[in-house]
Amino acid sequence: MKKISLLFILFIGLMNAQKLTPSEISMINQGDKNSALPIYQTTDENQHKTLLNLSAEIDPLDKNTAVLVSRMKESLLSTDGGVGIAAPQVGINRKVIWVQRFDKKGEPLEYFINPVIVWRSELQNLGPEGDLSIPDFRDQFYRSKVIQLEYVDLKGQKYSEIVEGFTAVIFQHEIDHLFGILISDKKEKEKNDSYQKVDAFKKSDSGMR
């Protein structure tokens, strides 16, 4: 019975994932499939609009999703100190992110498809953030110290885990991108907010996301 329920949940998830458009497929497969995709910048008006758009779910079993995942990793590796990237940052408004896992041995890069934060702690971190898509911008931001995350992999397998500290900050930053939220706008909206300060950042907190 449990197996049937899991299959049903997976089926519903796939139904909710809109098919990639011809334009998206063209962008994903343009050029060398093993190369980095260009990282969008707020300094370009059209690219800025893409960064502000909401992202839709993506079918993890679509062969083009695997290509997007691979090329996004190359995009992140091409940066100077980047620790995370979201699909809107390469021009695709779909729910895919890469995050460097500072909470795991070896600090590996890992991808996450259709990630959702289902719970956030009230306790907040305050720490520095930059963004690969926003040149010359850096500031201090509040983020939940602990989050619960749900996502799927390229096989459609669903996962749930608790993440805390600096890695939780990266997840929150990247998932904000999926909702068209940029830290430059976030700072203005949070101007009058106040939280308890918790120092949960580490020496590598200078990374861009």
PDB file of C-alpha atoms in Angstrom:
ATOM      1  CA  MET A   1       0.000   0.000   0.000  1.00  0.00           C
ATOM      2  CA  LYS A   2       2.834   2.364   0.923  1.00  0.00           C
ATOM      3  CA  LYS A   3       4.570   1.681  -2.402  1.00  0.00           C
ATOM      4  CA  ILE A   4       1.357   2.483  -4.289  1.00  0.00           C
ATOM      5  CA  SER A   5       1.019   5.771  -2.373  1.00  0.00           C
ATOM      6  CA  LEU A   6       4.584   6.788  -3.226  1.00  0.00           C
ATOM      7  CA  LEU A   7       4.015   5.988  -6.894  1.00  0.00           C
ATOM      8  CA  PHE A   8       0.815   8.037  -6.835  1.00  0.00           C
ATOM      9  CA  ILE A   9       2.634  11.029  -5.303  1.00  0.00           C
ATOM     10  CA  LEU A  10       5.353  10.736  -7.955  1.00  0.00           C
ATOM     11  CA  PHE A  11       2.716  10.550 -10.704  1.00  0.00           C
ATOM     12  CA  ILE A  12       0.952  13.677  -9.423  1.00  0.00           C
ATOM     13  CA  GLY A  13       4.291  15.484  -9.222  1.00  0.00           C
ATOM     14  CA  LEU A  14       5.095  14.615 -12.834  1.00  0.00           C
ATOM     15  CA  MET A  15       1.643  15.750 -13.940  1.00  0.00           C
ATOM     16  CA  ASN A  16       2.197  19.116 -12.240  1.00  0.00           C
ATOM     17  CA  ALA A  17       5.557  19.579 -13.958  1.00  0.00           C
ATOM     18  CA  GLN A  18       4.955  21.499 -17.149  1.00  0.00           C
ATOM     19  CA  LYS A  19       6.695  20.258 -20.270  1.00  0.00           C
ATOM     20  CA  LEU A  20       9.714  22.248 -21.359  1.00  0.00           C
ATOM     21  CA  THR A  21       8.922  24.704 -24.135  1.00  0.00           C
ATOM     22  CA  PRO A  22      10.696  24.502 -27.504  1.00  0.00           C
ATOM     23  CA  SER A  23      12.498  27.724 -26.576  1.00  0.00           C
ATOM     24  CA  GLU A  24      13.742  26.242 -23.284  1.00  0.00           C
ATOM     25  CA  ILE A  25      14.858  23.030 -24.992  1.00  0.00           C
ATOM     26  CA  SER A  26      16.739  25.069 -27.578  1.00  0.00           C
ATOM     27  CA  MET A  27      18.521  27.103 -24.892  1.00  0.00           C
ATOM     28  CA  ILE A  28      19.429  24.023 -22.859  1.00  0.00           C
ATOM     29  CA  ASN A  29      20.910  22.222 -25.863  1.00  0.00           C
ATOM     30  CA  GLN A  30      22.494  25.167 -27.624  1.00  0.00           C
ATOM     31  CA  GLY A  31      26.235  24.676 -28.161  1.00  0.00           C
ATOM     32  CA  ASP A  32      28.310  22.024 -26.413  1.00  0.00           C
ATOM     33  CA  LYS A  33      26.061  20.030 -24.070  1.00  0.00           C
ATOM     34  CA  ASN A  34      28.957  19.569 -21.648  1.00  0.00           C
ATOM     35  CA  SER A  35      29.803  23.278 -21.431  1.00  0.00           C
ATOM     36  CA  ALA A  36      28.692  26.028 -19.085  1.00  0.00           C
ATOM     37  CA  LEU A  37      25.600  28.092 -19.793  1.00  0.00           C
ATOM     38  CA  PRO A  38      26.046  31.899 -19.560  1.00  0.00           C
ATOM     39  CA  ILE A  39      25.084  33.348 -16.176  1.00  0.00           C
ATOM     40  CA  TYR A  40      22.393  36.018 -16.435  1.00  0.00           C
ATOM     41  CA  GLN A  41      23.072  39.482 -15.006  1.00  0.00           C
ATOM     42  CA  THR A  42      20.773  42.151 -13.558  1.00  0.00           C
ATOM     43  CA  THR A  43      22.693  44.728 -15.586  1.00  0.00           C
ATOM     44  CA  ASP A  44      21.021  43.386 -18.754  1.00  0.00           C
ATOM     45  CA  GLU A  45      17.347  44.441 -18.928  1.00  0.00           C
ATOM     46  CA  ASN A  46      16.049  41.254 -20.579  1.00  0.00           C
ATOM     47  CA  GLN A  47      18.117  38.973 -18.370  1.00  0.00           C
ATOM     48  CA  HIS A  48      16.952  40.903 -15.302  1.00  0.00           C
ATOM     49  CA  LYS A  49      13.316  40.215 -16.267  1.00  0.00           C
ATOM     50  CA  THR A  50      14.053  36.486 -16.445  1.00  0.00           C
ATOM     51  CA  LEU A  51      15.644  36.611 -12.991  1.00  0.00           C
ATOM     52  CA  LEU A  52      12.481  38.221 -11.603  1.00  0.00           C
ATOM     53  CA  ASN A  53      10.101  35.617 -13.083  1.00  0.00           C
ATOM     54  CA  LEU A  54       8.545  32.729 -11.156  1.00  0.00           C
ATOM     55  CA  SER A  55       9.953  29.294 -11.996  1.00  0.00           C
ATOM     56  CA  ALA A  56       7.812  26.267 -12.811  1.00  0.00           C
ATOM     57  CA  GLU A  57       8.421  22.663 -11.801  1.00  0.00           C
ATOM     58  CA  ILE A  58      10.365  20.487 -14.218  1.00  0.00           C
ATOM     59  CA  ASP A  59       9.979  16.829 -15.192  1.00  0.00           C
ATOM     60  CA  PRO A  60      12.998  15.042 -13.655  1.00  0.00           C
ATOM     61  CA  LEU A  61      12.683  12.208 -16.181  1.00  0.00           C
ATOM     62  CA  ASP A  62      12.900  14.460 -19.241  1.00  0.00           C
ATOM     63  CA  LYS A  63      16.282  13.911 -20.937  1.00  0.00           C
ATOM     64  CA  ASN A  64      16.647  17.683 -21.310  1.00  0.00           C
ATOM     65  CA  THR A  65      16.482  18.079 -17.531  1.00  0.00           C
ATOM     66  CA  ALA A  66      19.647  15.990 -17.186  1.00  0.00           C
ATOM     67  CA  VAL A  67      21.396  18.215 -19.733  1.00  0.00           C
ATOM     68  CA  LEU A  68      20.291  21.345 -17.843  1.00  0.00           C
ATOM     69  CA  VAL A  69      21.517  19.908 -14.550  1.00  0.00           C
ATOM     70  CA  SER A  70      24.908  19.065 -16.072  1.00  0.00           C
ATOM     71  CA  ARG A  71      25.377  22.430 -17.746  1.00  0.00           C
ATOM     72  CA  MET A  72      24.330  24.335 -14.613  1.00  0.00           C
ATOM     73  CA  LYS A  73      27.089  22.570 -12.703  1.00  0.00           C
ATOM     74  CA  GLU A  74      29.606  23.670 -15.337  1.00  0.00           C
ATOM     75  CA  SER A  75      28.284  27.226 -15.013  1.00  0.00           C
ATOM     76  CA  LEU A  76      28.825  27.150 -11.254  1.00  0.00           C
ATOM     77  CA  LEU A  77      32.301  25.645 -11.602  1.00  0.00           C
ATOM     78  CA  SER A  78      33.220  28.405 -14.048  1.00  0.00           C
ATOM     79  CA  THR A  79      32.720  31.086 -11.380  1.00  0.00           C
ATOM     80  CA  ASP A  80      35.207  32.443  -8.887  1.00  0.00           C
ATOM     81  CA  GLY A  81      34.056  31.076  -5.543  1.00  0.00           C
ATOM     82  CA  GLY A  82      30.410  30.390  -6.355  1.00  0.00           C
ATOM     83  CA  VAL A  83      28.685  28.057  -3.876  1.00  0.00           C
ATOM     84  CA  GLY A  84      25.260  27.768  -5.475  1.00  0.00           C
ATOM     85  CA  ILE A  85      23.278  28.468  -8.618  1.00  0.00           C
ATOM     86  CA  ALA A  86      19.614  28.346  -9.694  1.00  0.00           C
ATOM     87  CA  ALA A  87      18.192  27.656 -13.155  1.00  0.00           C
ATOM     88  CA  PRO A  88      16.843  31.225 -13.622  1.00  0.00           C
ATOM     89  CA  GLN A  89      20.467  32.375 -13.413  1.00  0.00           C
ATOM     90  CA  VAL A  90      21.156  30.541 -16.682  1.00  0.00           C
ATOM     91  CA  GLY A  91      17.965  31.803 -18.305  1.00  0.00           C
ATOM     92  CA  ILE A  92      15.658  28.852 -17.545  1.00  0.00           C
ATOM     93  CA  ASN A  93      12.734  29.560 -15.200  1.00  0.00           C
ATOM     94  CA  ARG A  94      12.563  26.023 -13.835  1.00  0.00           C
ATOM     95  CA  LYS A  95      13.000  24.626 -10.336  1.00  0.00           C
ATOM     96  CA  VAL A  96      16.554  23.286 -10.401  1.00  0.00           C
ATOM     97  CA  ILE A  97      19.423  24.341  -8.126  1.00  0.00           C
ATOM     98  CA  TRP A  98      22.985  23.360  -7.280  1.00  0.00           C
ATOM     99  CA  VAL A  99      24.350  23.812  -3.745  1.00  0.00           C
ATOM    100  CA  GLN A 100      27.755  23.227  -2.223  1.00  0.00           C
ATOM    101  CA  ARG A 101      27.182  21.053   0.839  1.00  0.00           C
ATOM    102  CA  PHE A 102      29.422  22.488   3.535  1.00  0.00           C
ATOM    103  CA  ASP A 103      27.530  20.243   5.962  1.00  0.00           C
ATOM    104  CA  LYS A 104      28.902  17.054   4.339  1.00  0.00           C
ATOM    105  CA  LYS A 105      32.333  15.477   4.258  1.00  0.00           C
ATOM    106  CA  GLY A 106      34.321  16.743   1.299  1.00  0.00           C
ATOM    107  CA  GLU A 107      31.883  19.653   0.831  1.00  0.00           C
ATOM    108  CA  PRO A 108      30.419  18.225  -2.420  1.00  0.00           C
ATOM    109  CA  LEU A 109      28.303  20.030  -5.006  1.00  0.00           C
ATOM    110  CA  GLU A 110      24.814  18.511  -5.263  1.00  0.00           C
ATOM    111  CA  TYR A 111      21.799  19.214  -7.485  1.00  0.00           C
ATOM    112  CA  PHE A 112      18.169  19.427  -6.368  1.00  0.00           C
ATOM    113  CA  ILE A 113      15.091  19.233  -8.602  1.00  0.00           C
ATOM    114  CA  ASN A 114      11.790  20.890  -7.623  1.00  0.00           C
ATOM    115  CA  PRO A 115      13.121  21.758  -4.149  1.00  0.00           C
ATOM    116  CA  VAL A 116      10.626  22.970  -1.551  1.00  0.00           C
ATOM    117  CA  ILE A 117      11.303  24.306   1.938  1.00  0.00           C
ATOM    118  CA  VAL A 118       8.496  22.793   4.016  1.00  0.00           C
ATOM    119  CA  TRP A 119       9.648  24.181   7.378  1.00  0.00           C
ATOM    120  CA  ARG A 120      11.913  26.982   8.615  1.00  0.00           C
ATOM    121  CA  SER A 121      13.142  27.653  12.132  1.00  0.00           C
ATOM    122  CA  GLU A 122      12.181  30.931  13.788  1.00  0.00           C
ATOM    123  CA  LEU A 123      15.779  31.340  14.919  1.00  0.00           C
ATOM    124  CA  GLN A 124      17.662  33.395  12.335  1.00  0.00           C
ATOM    125  CA  ASN A 125      21.244  33.694  11.080  1.00  0.00           C
ATOM    126  CA  LEU A 126      22.679  37.069  10.129  1.00  0.00           C
ATOM    127  CA  GLY A 127      25.491  36.917   7.626  1.00  0.00           C
ATOM    128  CA  PRO A 128      26.942  38.211   4.349  1.00  0.00           C
ATOM    129  CA  GLU A 129      25.587  37.254   0.938  1.00  0.00           C
ATOM    130  CA  GLY A 130      26.544  38.062  -2.634  1.00  0.00           C
ATOM    131  CA  ASP A 131      25.045  36.902  -5.924  1.00  0.00           C
ATOM    132  CA  LEU A 132      26.528  35.648  -9.180  1.00  0.00           C
ATOM    133  CA  SER A 133      23.876  37.608 -11.069  1.00  0.00           C
ATOM    134  CA  ILE A 134      24.257  40.941  -9.261  1.00  0.00           C
ATOM    135  CA  PRO A 135      27.626  42.604  -9.885  1.00  0.00           C
ATOM    136  CA  ASP A 136      29.258  44.540  -7.041  1.00  0.00           C
ATOM    137  CA  PHE A 137      26.463  43.930  -4.529  1.00  0.00           C
ATOM    138  CA  ARG A 138      26.942  42.446  -1.087  1.00  0.00           C
ATOM    139  CA  ASP A 139      25.141  42.890   2.214  1.00  0.00           C
ATOM    140  CA  GLN A 140      24.038  41.238   5.467  1.00  0.00           C
ATOM    141  CA  PHE A 141      20.853  39.158   5.460  1.00  0.00           C
ATOM    142  CA  TYR A 142      18.736  37.195   7.905  1.00  0.00           C
ATOM    143  CA  ARG A 143      18.055  33.524   7.145  1.00  0.00           C
ATOM    144  CA  SER A 144      16.507  30.684   9.127  1.00  0.00           C
ATOM    145  CA  LYS A 145      19.131  28.673  10.989  1.00  0.00           C
ATOM    146  CA  VAL A 146      17.456  25.326  10.179  1.00  0.00           C
ATOM    147  CA  ILE A 147      15.197  24.237   7.313  1.00  0.00           C
ATOM    148  CA  GLN A 148      13.437  21.068   6.204  1.00  0.00           C
ATOM    149  CA  LEU A 149      13.814  20.453   2.492  1.00  0.00           C
ATOM    150  CA  GLU A 150      11.975  18.181   0.042  1.00  0.00           C
ATOM    151  CA  TYR A 151      13.160  17.505  -3.526  1.00  0.00           C
ATOM    152  CA  VAL A 152      13.565  14.844  -6.216  1.00  0.00           C
ATOM    153  CA  ASP A 153      16.522  13.527  -8.219  1.00  0.00           C
ATOM    154  CA  LEU A 154      16.839  12.723 -11.937  1.00  0.00           C
ATOM    155  CA  LYS A 155      15.175   9.347 -11.361  1.00  0.00           C
ATOM    156  CA  GLY A 156      12.141  10.987  -9.771  1.00  0.00           C
ATOM    157  CA  GLN A 157      13.056   9.658  -6.316  1.00  0.00           C
ATOM    158  CA  LYS A 158      11.735  11.951  -3.579  1.00  0.00           C
ATOM    159  CA  TYR A 159      13.854  12.971  -0.572  1.00  0.00           C
ATOM    160  CA  SER A 160      13.396  14.942   2.632  1.00  0.00           C
ATOM    161  CA  GLU A 161      16.149  16.212   4.901  1.00  0.00           C
ATOM    162  CA  ILE A 162      16.976  18.711   7.627  1.00  0.00           C
ATOM    163  CA  VAL A 163      19.712  21.238   6.794  1.00  0.00           C
ATOM    164  CA  GLU A 164      21.256  23.833   9.080  1.00  0.00           C
ATOM    165  CA  GLY A 165      23.929  26.511   9.294  1.00  0.00           C
ATOM    166  CA  PHE A 166      25.669  27.996   6.274  1.00  0.00           C
ATOM    167  CA  THR A 167      24.390  25.301   3.898  1.00  0.00           C
ATOM    168  CA  ALA A 168      20.807  26.135   4.912  1.00  0.00           C
ATOM    169  CA  VAL A 169      21.550  29.747   3.999  1.00  0.00           C
ATOM    170  CA  ILE A 170      22.671  28.724   0.502  1.00  0.00           C
ATOM    171  CA  PHE A 171      19.508  26.659  -0.001  1.00  0.00           C
ATOM    172  CA  GLN A 172      17.306  29.585   1.029  1.00  0.00           C
ATOM    173  CA  HIS A 173      19.184  31.929  -1.289  1.00  0.00           C
ATOM    174  CA  GLU A 174      18.865  29.604  -4.303  1.00  0.00           C
ATOM    175  CA  ILE A 175      15.213  28.772  -3.672  1.00  0.00           C
ATOM    176  CA  ASP A 176      14.496  32.517  -3.465  1.00  0.00           C
ATOM    177  CA  HIS A 177      15.763  32.686  -7.058  1.00  0.00           C
ATOM    178  CA  LEU A 178      13.022  30.225  -8.055  1.00  0.00           C
ATOM    179  CA  PHE A 179      10.470  32.757  -6.819  1.00  0.00           C
ATOM    180  CA  GLY A 180      12.107  35.676  -8.585  1.00  0.00           C
ATOM    181  CA  ILE A 181      13.475  37.069  -5.321  1.00  0.00           C
ATOM    182  CA  LEU A 182      16.861  38.805  -5.572  1.00  0.00           C
ATOM    183  CA  ILE A 183      18.871  39.849  -2.517  1.00  0.00           C
ATOM    184  CA  SER A 184      19.012  43.421  -3.802  1.00  0.00           C
ATOM    185  CA  ASP A 185      15.195  43.581  -3.530  1.00  0.00           C
ATOM    186  CA  LYS A 186      15.102  41.499  -0.361  1.00  0.00           C
ATOM    187  CA  LYS A 187      17.237  44.045   1.506  1.00  0.00           C
ATOM    188  CA  GLU A 188      14.767  46.826   0.780  1.00  0.00           C
ATOM    189  CA  LYS A 189      11.777  44.744   1.915  1.00  0.00           C
ATOM    190  CA  GLU A 190      13.460  43.681   5.183  1.00  0.00           C
ATOM    191  CA  LYS A 191      14.682  47.147   6.125  1.00  0.00           C
ATOM    192  CA  ASN A 192      12.496  47.361   9.244  1.00  0.00           C
ATOM    193  CA  ASP A 193      12.636  43.700  10.277  1.00  0.00           C
ATOM    194  CA  SER A 194      14.610  42.574  13.320  1.00  0.00           C
ATOM    195  CA  TYR A 195      15.716  39.100  14.427  1.00  0.00           C
ATOM    196  CA  GLN A 196      17.920  37.504  17.017  1.00  0.00           C
ATOM    197  CA  LYS A 197      21.447  37.387  15.610  1.00  0.00           C
ATOM    198  CA  VAL A 198      23.094  33.963  15.426  1.00  0.00           C
ATOM    199  CA  ASP A 199      26.595  33.507  14.008  1.00  0.00           C
ATOM    200  CA  ALA A 200      26.345  30.341  11.897  1.00  0.00           C
ATOM    201  CA  PHE A 201      28.589  31.358   9.019  1.00  0.00           C
ATOM    202  CA  LYS A 202      32.039  29.941   8.383  1.00  0.00           C
ATOM    203  CA  LYS A 203      35.277  31.049   6.765  1.00  0.00           C
ATOM    204  CA  SER A 204      33.990  30.276   3.275  1.00  0.00           C
ATOM    205  CA  ASP A 205      30.981  32.569   3.723  1.00  0.00           C
ATOM    206  CA  SER A 206      32.365  34.885   1.080  1.00  0.00           C
ATOM    207  CA  GLY A 207      30.988  32.600  -1.622  1.00  0.00           C
ATOM    208  CA  MET A 208      28.598  34.007  -4.215  1.00  0.00           C
ATOM    209  CA  ARG A 209      25.219  32.408  -4.837  1.00  0.00           C
TER     210      ARG A 209
END
